[in-house]
Short mmCIF file of C-alpha atoms in Angstrom, two decimals:
data_model
loop_
_atom_site.label_atom_id
_atom_site.label_comp_id
_atom_site.label_asym_id
_atom_site.label_seq_id
_atom_site.Cartn_x
_atom_site.Cartn_y
_atom_site.Cartn_z
CA UNK A 779 -60.30 -22.14 13.93
CA UNK A 780 -57.99 -22.92 16.83
CA UNK A 781 -56.37 -25.70 14.82
CA UNK A 782 -55.87 -23.35 11.88
CA UNK A 783 -54.32 -20.65 14.11
CA UNK A 784 -52.05 -23.21 15.70
CA UNK A 785 -50.94 -24.39 12.27
CA UNK A 786 -50.27 -20.82 11.07
CA UNK A 787 -48.35 -20.05 14.26
CA UNK A 788 -46.27 -23.19 13.91
CA UNK A 789 -45.58 -22.42 10.25
CA UNK A 790 -44.48 -18.89 11.10
CA UNK A 791 -42.19 -20.17 13.83
CA UNK A 792 -40.72 -22.73 11.44
CA UNK A 793 -40.15 -20.06 8.79
CA UNK A 794 -38.41 -17.80 11.33
CA UNK A 795 -36.23 -20.69 12.47
CA UNK A 796 -35.31 -21.56 8.90
CA UNK A 797 -34.46 -17.95 8.08
CA UNK A 798 -32.33 -17.66 11.22
CA UNK A 799 -30.56 -20.91 10.41
CA UNK A 800 -30.00 -19.88 6.80
CA UNK A 801 -28.62 -16.52 7.94
CA UNK A 802 -26.28 -18.21 10.39
CA UNK A 803 -25.15 -20.63 7.72
CA UNK A 804 -24.68 -17.84 5.19
CA UNK A 805 -22.36 -15.81 7.39
CA UNK A 806 -19.89 -18.31 8.74
CA UNK A 807 -16.83 -16.09 9.18
CA UNK A 808 -16.27 -12.46 10.18
CA UNK A 809 -12.82 -11.04 9.46
CA UNK A 810 -11.48 -7.66 10.58
CA UNK A 811 -9.53 -5.44 8.18
CA UNK A 812 -7.45 -2.73 9.88
CA UNK A 813 -5.55 0.14 8.24
CA UNK A 814 -4.35 3.68 8.86
CA UNK A 815 -6.17 5.94 6.37
CA UNK A 816 -9.68 7.44 6.60
CA UNK A 817 -12.37 5.30 4.97
CA UNK A 818 -12.96 7.88 2.23
CA UNK A 819 -9.29 7.98 1.12
CA UNK A 820 -8.48 6.49 -2.27
CA UNK A 821 -6.84 3.22 -1.19
CA UNK A 822 -9.56 2.17 1.28
CA UNK A 823 -12.32 3.27 -1.10
CA UNK A 824 -10.96 2.08 -4.44
CA UNK A 825 -8.73 -0.87 -3.50
CA UNK A 826 -9.44 -2.35 -0.07
CA UNK A 827 -13.23 -2.03 -0.22
CA UNK A 828 -13.26 -3.46 -3.74
CA UNK A 829 -11.24 -6.45 -2.57
CA UNK A 830 -13.37 -6.97 0.55
CA UNK A 831 -16.64 -6.62 -1.38
CA UNK A 832 -15.40 -9.14 -3.95
CA UNK A 833 -14.47 -11.63 -1.22
CA UNK A 834 -17.90 -11.28 0.39
CA UNK A 835 -19.66 -11.72 -2.94
CA UNK A 836 -17.50 -14.66 -4.06
CA UNK A 837 -18.21 -16.40 -0.74
CA UNK A 838 -21.99 -16.00 -1.23
CA UNK A 839 -22.09 -14.04 2.00
CA UNK A 840 -20.35 -16.67 4.09
CA UNK A 841 -17.46 -14.27 4.75
CA UNK A 842 -18.06 -10.81 6.17
CA UNK A 843 -15.17 -8.36 6.31
CA UNK A 844 -15.49 -5.63 8.92
CA UNK A 845 -13.44 -2.58 7.89
CA UNK A 846 -11.66 -0.49 10.52
CA UNK A 847 -10.02 2.65 9.06
CA UNK A 848 -7.82 5.23 10.80
CA UNK A 849 -6.37 2.74 13.31
CA UNK A 850 -9.78 2.30 14.99
CA UNK A 851 -8.69 -1.00 16.55
CA UNK A 852 -5.90 0.85 18.37
CA UNK A 853 -2.16 1.02 18.06
CA UNK A 854 -0.06 2.95 15.56
CA UNK A 855 0.63 2.33 11.85
CA UNK A 856 4.08 0.81 12.50
CA UNK A 857 2.36 -1.82 14.68
CA UNK A 858 0.03 -3.08 11.94
CA UNK A 859 2.22 -5.97 10.79
CA UNK A 860 2.51 -7.28 14.33
CA UNK A 861 -1.25 -6.90 14.72
CA UNK A 862 -1.69 -9.25 11.76
CA UNK A 863 0.93 -11.68 13.07
CA UNK A 864 -0.52 -11.68 16.59
CA UNK A 865 -4.16 -11.84 15.48
CA UNK A 866 -5.21 -8.47 16.90
CA UNK A 867 -6.58 -7.89 13.40
CA UNK A 868 -7.28 -10.64 10.88
CA UNK A 869 -6.12 -8.55 7.90
CA UNK A 870 -4.06 -5.36 7.68
CA UNK A 871 -2.93 -3.02 4.96
CA UNK A 872 0.32 -1.21 5.69
CA UNK A 873 3.47 0.44 4.39
CA UNK A 874 6.30 -2.08 4.61
CA UNK A 875 8.78 0.70 5.38
CA UNK A 876 7.01 1.46 8.65
CA UNK A 877 9.09 -1.43 10.06
CA UNK A 878 12.58 -0.48 8.81
CA UNK A 879 14.93 -3.34 7.95
CA UNK A 880 12.41 -6.05 8.80
CA UNK A 881 11.53 -6.95 5.20
CA UNK A 882 14.72 -5.90 3.39
CA UNK A 883 14.07 -7.50 0.00
CA UNK A 884 11.03 -5.27 -0.59
CA UNK A 885 13.31 -2.22 -0.55
CA UNK A 886 14.50 -3.00 -4.08
CA UNK A 887 11.38 -1.18 -5.31
CA UNK A 888 12.11 1.84 -3.08
CA UNK A 889 15.48 2.62 -4.65
CA UNK A 890 15.65 6.06 -6.31
CA UNK A 891 14.67 6.31 -9.98
CA UNK A 892 13.98 2.55 -10.03
CA UNK A 893 10.28 2.43 -10.93
CA UNK A 894 8.61 3.91 -14.00
CA UNK A 895 5.22 2.16 -13.82
CA UNK A 896 3.31 1.12 -10.69
CA UNK A 897 1.56 -1.79 -12.40
CA UNK A 898 4.83 -3.20 -13.74
CA UNK A 899 6.51 -2.81 -10.35
CA UNK A 900 3.57 -4.39 -8.51
CA UNK A 901 3.72 -7.32 -10.94
CA UNK A 902 7.44 -7.73 -10.31
CA UNK A 903 6.98 -7.33 -6.56
CA UNK A 904 4.46 -10.21 -6.39
CA UNK A 905 6.62 -12.47 -8.55
CA UNK A 906 9.64 -11.78 -6.35
CA UNK A 907 7.58 -12.18 -3.20
CA UNK A 908 6.62 -15.69 -4.27
CA UNK A 909 10.19 -16.53 -5.25
CA UNK A 910 12.18 -14.95 -2.42
CA UNK A 911 10.01 -13.62 0.42
CA UNK A 912 7.00 -15.91 0.92
CA UNK A 913 8.84 -18.53 2.94
CA UNK A 914 11.50 -16.14 4.23
CA UNK A 915 10.83 -12.59 5.41
CA UNK A 916 7.04 -13.02 5.35
CA UNK A 917 6.86 -16.61 6.59
CA UNK A 918 4.89 -15.64 9.70
CA UNK A 919 1.98 -14.03 7.83
CA UNK A 920 -0.29 -14.78 4.86
CA UNK A 921 0.36 -12.12 2.20
CA UNK A 922 -2.65 -11.36 -0.01
CA UNK A 923 -1.24 -8.53 -2.14
CA UNK A 924 2.00 -6.64 -2.79
CA UNK A 925 2.15 -3.31 -4.59
CA UNK A 926 3.74 0.12 -4.92
CA UNK A 927 2.21 3.57 -5.26
CA UNK A 928 2.67 6.02 -8.12
CA UNK A 929 5.65 8.38 -8.32
CA UNK A 930 6.84 9.74 -4.99
CA UNK A 931 7.51 13.49 -4.94
CA UNK A 932 7.90 16.61 -2.78
CA UNK A 933 5.18 18.86 -1.35
CA UNK A 934 6.79 21.85 0.33
CA UNK A 935 6.24 25.31 1.80
CA UNK A 936 8.73 26.86 -0.64
CA UNK A 937 9.61 25.96 -4.26
CA UNK A 938 12.01 23.06 -4.83
CA UNK A 939 13.54 22.70 -8.29
CA UNK A 940 17.12 21.60 -7.59
CA UNK A 941 18.60 19.62 -4.69
CA UNK A 942 20.14 22.69 -3.06
CA UNK A 943 16.62 24.11 -2.57
CA UNK A 944 16.11 21.45 0.10
CA UNK A 945 19.13 22.50 2.17
CA UNK A 946 18.11 22.69 5.82
CA UNK A 947 14.44 21.87 5.18
CA UNK A 948 12.68 19.39 7.45
CA UNK A 949 11.01 16.88 5.13
CA UNK A 950 8.88 13.93 6.19
CA UNK A 951 10.07 10.59 4.85
CA UNK A 952 8.09 7.35 4.75
CA UNK A 953 10.82 4.71 4.83
CA UNK A 954 14.46 4.08 5.63
CA UNK A 955 15.60 4.52 2.04
CA UNK A 956 13.55 7.69 1.53
CA UNK A 957 15.15 9.17 4.64
CA UNK A 958 18.58 8.26 3.22
CA UNK A 959 17.64 9.98 -0.04
CA UNK A 960 16.56 13.11 1.84
CA UNK A 961 19.84 13.27 3.73
CA UNK A 962 21.83 12.98 0.50
CA UNK A 963 20.02 15.93 -1.10
CA UNK A 964 20.59 18.14 1.95
CA UNK A 965 17.25 17.91 3.74
CA UNK A 966 16.67 16.87 7.34
CA UNK A 967 14.54 13.70 7.24
CA UNK A 968 11.68 13.46 9.72
CA UNK A 969 10.20 9.99 9.97
CA UNK A 970 6.45 9.77 10.55
CA UNK A 971 3.47 7.77 9.27
CA UNK A 972 1.14 9.32 6.71
CA UNK A 973 -1.68 10.22 9.16
CA UNK A 974 0.63 12.57 11.07
CA UNK A 975 1.52 14.69 8.02
CA UNK A 976 -1.38 17.16 8.07
CA UNK A 977 -0.86 18.25 11.67
CA UNK A 978 2.91 18.37 11.24
CA UNK A 979 2.57 20.67 8.21
CA UNK A 980 -0.05 22.89 9.83
CA UNK A 981 2.06 23.37 12.98
CA UNK A 982 5.31 23.93 11.06
CA UNK A 983 6.94 20.82 12.51
CA UNK A 984 7.97 19.95 8.96
CA UNK A 985 8.57 22.14 5.90
CA UNK A 986 7.30 19.52 3.49
CA UNK A 987 6.65 15.88 2.86
CA UNK A 988 7.35 13.08 0.41
CA UNK A 989 4.15 11.36 -0.75
CA UNK A 990 2.58 10.61 -4.12
CA UNK A 991 -0.15 12.88 -5.47
CA UNK A 992 -2.81 10.28 -4.71
CA UNK A 993 -2.92 10.69 -0.94
CA UNK A 994 -2.60 14.50 -0.90
CA UNK A 995 -6.36 14.97 -1.24
CA UNK A 996 -7.22 12.95 1.89
CA UNK A 997 -4.56 14.81 3.87
CA UNK A 998 -5.53 18.29 2.52
CA UNK A 999 -1.89 18.83 1.54
CA UNK A 1000 -2.63 21.31 -1.30
CA UNK A 1001 -4.31 23.52 1.31
CA UNK A 1002 -1.34 23.30 3.67
CA UNK A 1003 1.53 23.91 1.23
CA UNK A 1004 1.62 25.69 -2.10
CA UNK A 1005 4.52 23.97 -3.86
CA UNK A 1006 4.83 20.53 -5.42
CA UNK A 1007 7.84 18.98 -7.20
CA UNK A 1008 7.28 16.07 -9.55
CA UNK A 1009 9.71 14.22 -11.84
CA UNK A 1010 9.41 13.20 -15.47
CA UNK A 1011 10.52 9.65 -16.23
CA UNK A 1012 11.33 7.18 -13.44
CA UNK A 1013 10.01 8.08 -10.01
CA UNK A 1014 12.26 9.77 -7.47
CA UNK A 1015 11.15 7.00 -5.11
CA UNK A 1016 8.27 4.59 -4.40
CA UNK A 1017 7.01 2.87 -1.26
CA UNK A 1018 5.93 -0.76 -0.96
CA UNK A 1019 2.69 -2.02 0.58
CA UNK A 1020 1.27 -5.36 1.64
CA UNK A 1021 -2.20 -6.64 2.39
CA UNK A 1022 -1.44 -9.23 5.05
CA UNK A 1023 -3.58 -11.80 6.88
CA UNK A 1024 -3.09 -13.63 10.14
CA UNK A 1025 -1.97 -17.17 9.27
CA UNK A 1026 -4.18 -18.90 11.84
CA UNK A 1027 -7.22 -16.93 10.67
CA UNK A 1028 -6.57 -18.06 7.10
CA UNK A 1029 -5.77 -21.68 7.95
CA UNK A 1030 -8.85 -22.01 10.17
CA UNK A 1031 -11.12 -21.28 7.19
CA UNK A 1032 -12.78 -24.18 5.39
CA UNK A 1033 -10.85 -25.09 2.25
CA UNK A 1034 -13.48 -23.62 -0.07
CA UNK A 1035 -13.34 -20.27 1.76
CA UNK A 1036 -9.54 -20.29 1.60
CA UNK A 1037 -10.01 -20.67 -2.16
CA UNK A 1038 -12.30 -17.63 -2.15
CA UNK A 1039 -9.63 -15.53 -0.43
CA UNK A 1040 -6.97 -16.84 -2.83
CA UNK A 1041 -9.13 -16.16 -5.89
CA UNK A 1042 -9.34 -12.46 -4.99
CA UNK A 1043 -5.68 -12.11 -3.98
CA UNK A 1044 -2.25 -12.58 -5.52
CA UNK A 1045 -0.76 -11.37 -8.78
CA UNK A 1046 -3.78 -9.88 -10.56
CA UNK A 1047 -4.99 -8.14 -7.41
CA UNK A 1048 -1.50 -6.71 -6.76
CA UNK A 1049 -1.34 -5.23 -10.27
CA UNK A 1050 -4.85 -3.81 -9.85
CA UNK A 1051 -4.00 -2.28 -6.46
CA UNK A 1052 -0.81 -0.58 -7.63
CA UNK A 1053 -2.42 0.62 -10.84
CA UNK A 1054 -5.53 1.92 -9.11
CA UNK A 1055 -3.45 3.83 -6.58
CA UNK A 1056 -1.33 5.36 -9.35
CA UNK A 1057 -4.43 6.24 -11.39
CA UNK A 1058 -5.66 8.34 -8.47
CA UNK A 1059 -2.63 10.64 -8.86
CA UNK A 1060 -4.24 12.61 -11.72
CA UNK A 1061 -7.44 13.73 -9.97
CA UNK A 1062 -5.48 14.60 -6.81
CA UNK A 1063 -2.99 16.65 -8.84
CA UNK A 1064 -5.88 18.54 -10.40
CA UNK A 1065 -6.93 19.77 -6.97
CA UNK A 1066 -3.54 21.51 -6.60
CA UNK A 1067 -3.84 22.90 -10.13
CA UNK A 1068 -7.32 24.26 -9.44
CA UNK A 1069 -6.02 25.99 -6.30
CA UNK A 1070 -3.32 27.70 -8.34
CA UNK A 1071 -0.50 26.00 -6.48
CA UNK A 1072 3.02 26.04 -7.91
CA UNK A 1073 3.94 22.74 -9.60
CA UNK A 1074 7.59 22.24 -10.53
CA UNK A 1075 8.22 19.44 -13.03
CA UNK A 1076 11.82 18.25 -13.10
CA UNK A 1077 12.72 17.05 -16.59
CA UNK A 1078 14.63 13.81 -17.11
CA UNK A 1079 17.64 15.89 -18.10
CA UNK A 1080 17.48 18.00 -14.93
CA UNK A 1081 16.85 14.87 -12.85
CA UNK A 1082 20.44 13.80 -13.59
CA UNK A 1083 21.63 16.28 -10.94
CA UNK A 1084 19.38 14.55 -8.41
CA UNK A 1085 20.44 11.10 -9.55
CA UNK A 1086 24.13 11.94 -9.16
CA UNK A 1087 23.50 12.65 -5.46
CA UNK A 1088 21.23 9.72 -4.63
CA UNK A 1089 22.57 6.98 -6.91
CA UNK A 1090 25.21 5.90 -4.34
CA UNK A 1091 22.26 4.52 -2.33
CA UNK A 1092 22.39 1.53 -4.71
CA UNK A 1093 25.93 0.60 -3.77
CA UNK A 1094 25.25 1.07 -0.07
CA UNK A 1095 22.04 -0.97 -0.26
CA UNK A 1096 23.70 -3.85 -2.13
CA UNK A 1097 26.42 -3.98 0.53
CA UNK A 1098 23.80 -3.99 3.30
CA UNK A 1099 21.91 -6.81 1.60
CA UNK A 1100 25.10 -8.81 1.15
CA UNK A 1101 25.75 -8.45 4.89
CA UNK A 1102 22.33 -10.04 5.47
CA UNK A 1103 23.14 -12.91 3.13
CA UNK A 1104 20.95 -11.51 0.37
CA UNK A 1105 22.28 -10.91 -3.15
CA UNK A 1106 21.19 -7.29 -3.52
CA UNK A 1107 22.46 -6.82 -7.06
CA UNK A 1108 20.61 -9.95 -8.17
CA UNK A 1109 17.39 -8.51 -6.72
CA UNK A 1110 17.92 -5.25 -8.62
CA UNK A 1111 18.56 -7.10 -11.86
CA UNK A 1112 15.56 -9.37 -11.36
CA UNK A 1113 13.24 -6.47 -10.50
CA UNK A 1114 14.27 -4.58 -13.63
CA UNK A 1115 13.83 -7.67 -15.80
CA UNK A 1116 10.38 -8.45 -14.40
CA UNK A 1117 9.20 -4.85 -14.77
CA UNK A 1118 10.21 -4.98 -18.43
CA UNK A 1119 8.37 -8.30 -18.76
CA UNK A 1120 5.06 -6.81 -17.58
CA UNK A 1121 2.33 -6.47 -20.19
CA UNK A 1122 -0.94 -4.52 -19.71
CA UNK A 1123 -2.87 -7.68 -20.62
CA UNK A 1124 -1.81 -9.01 -17.20
CA UNK A 1125 -4.09 -6.47 -15.51
CA UNK A 1126 -7.07 -8.83 -15.26
CA UNK A 1127 -8.49 -8.35 -11.75
CA UNK A 1128 -12.25 -8.00 -11.85
CA UNK A 1129 -12.33 -8.25 -15.64
#
């Protein structure tokens, strides 16, 4: 009996040791993903979590991605890129415009009335990143995805239908070019990251904000203001995003795990991310409709009055790019050509 008990005890200990070893082998790498929105917001829920879950599954559990929403690792949204570069976080998702002038080529997709389709623009953005930015502006970080949101628009405490309605209003802008646009239509631009919008609206610090429909639900914007101004046709503006990884964290991975990261990143993921973010505009818009809020839709014909005021941004931007040694007009032409080249069959991520 003693011999049998000893054998059973030894077998149990061996099984425990094997399970522990297998578990340790299975989870070889833990990566942190840091970003500025609440976990339940559309981008974390429908884009970042999907990507992270896919990486974990494709690695057979050897990679774990810990998700830190709402700047839980500290710092402010404009510091996210440096957190990725410095290794404070392994991976970050951020608005490129939070670091004005640092990644100038990306601004081609932020020009007014430039983008008509988020998937097409995200496709073009990735292609141009690989061609012009990978070894230049973004050389100190591993970029996993590049995309834009759906149409940018106004959410205000009084109706806005024509540019003169914005005269004297304090409007939050999300990037350097958006702030330039706001100035040209008579508003006072107030720069602040997305998480600060709700409090700024509720305290009357700003009279309105520029964001796409998609993020209004997480920020409770339809409860804070009753007026929304959207544009038919090309978007008034768009913002650019990146999912960026610390280079050392990536390069320290075994080659097969690098391949896992690569397989879930890049062109198809960028198209998916931009498209998914834009697709969330509809349900968010419906919240404002259900509340009975006032939605002003500027027709393409009426948008010409807006375009006449903001179109000079193109000339100014091209001159600024030329001063940096970048052919701005060539970037505009290339972006337009690539957006026209996009085909829905290219949206293949997860399919």
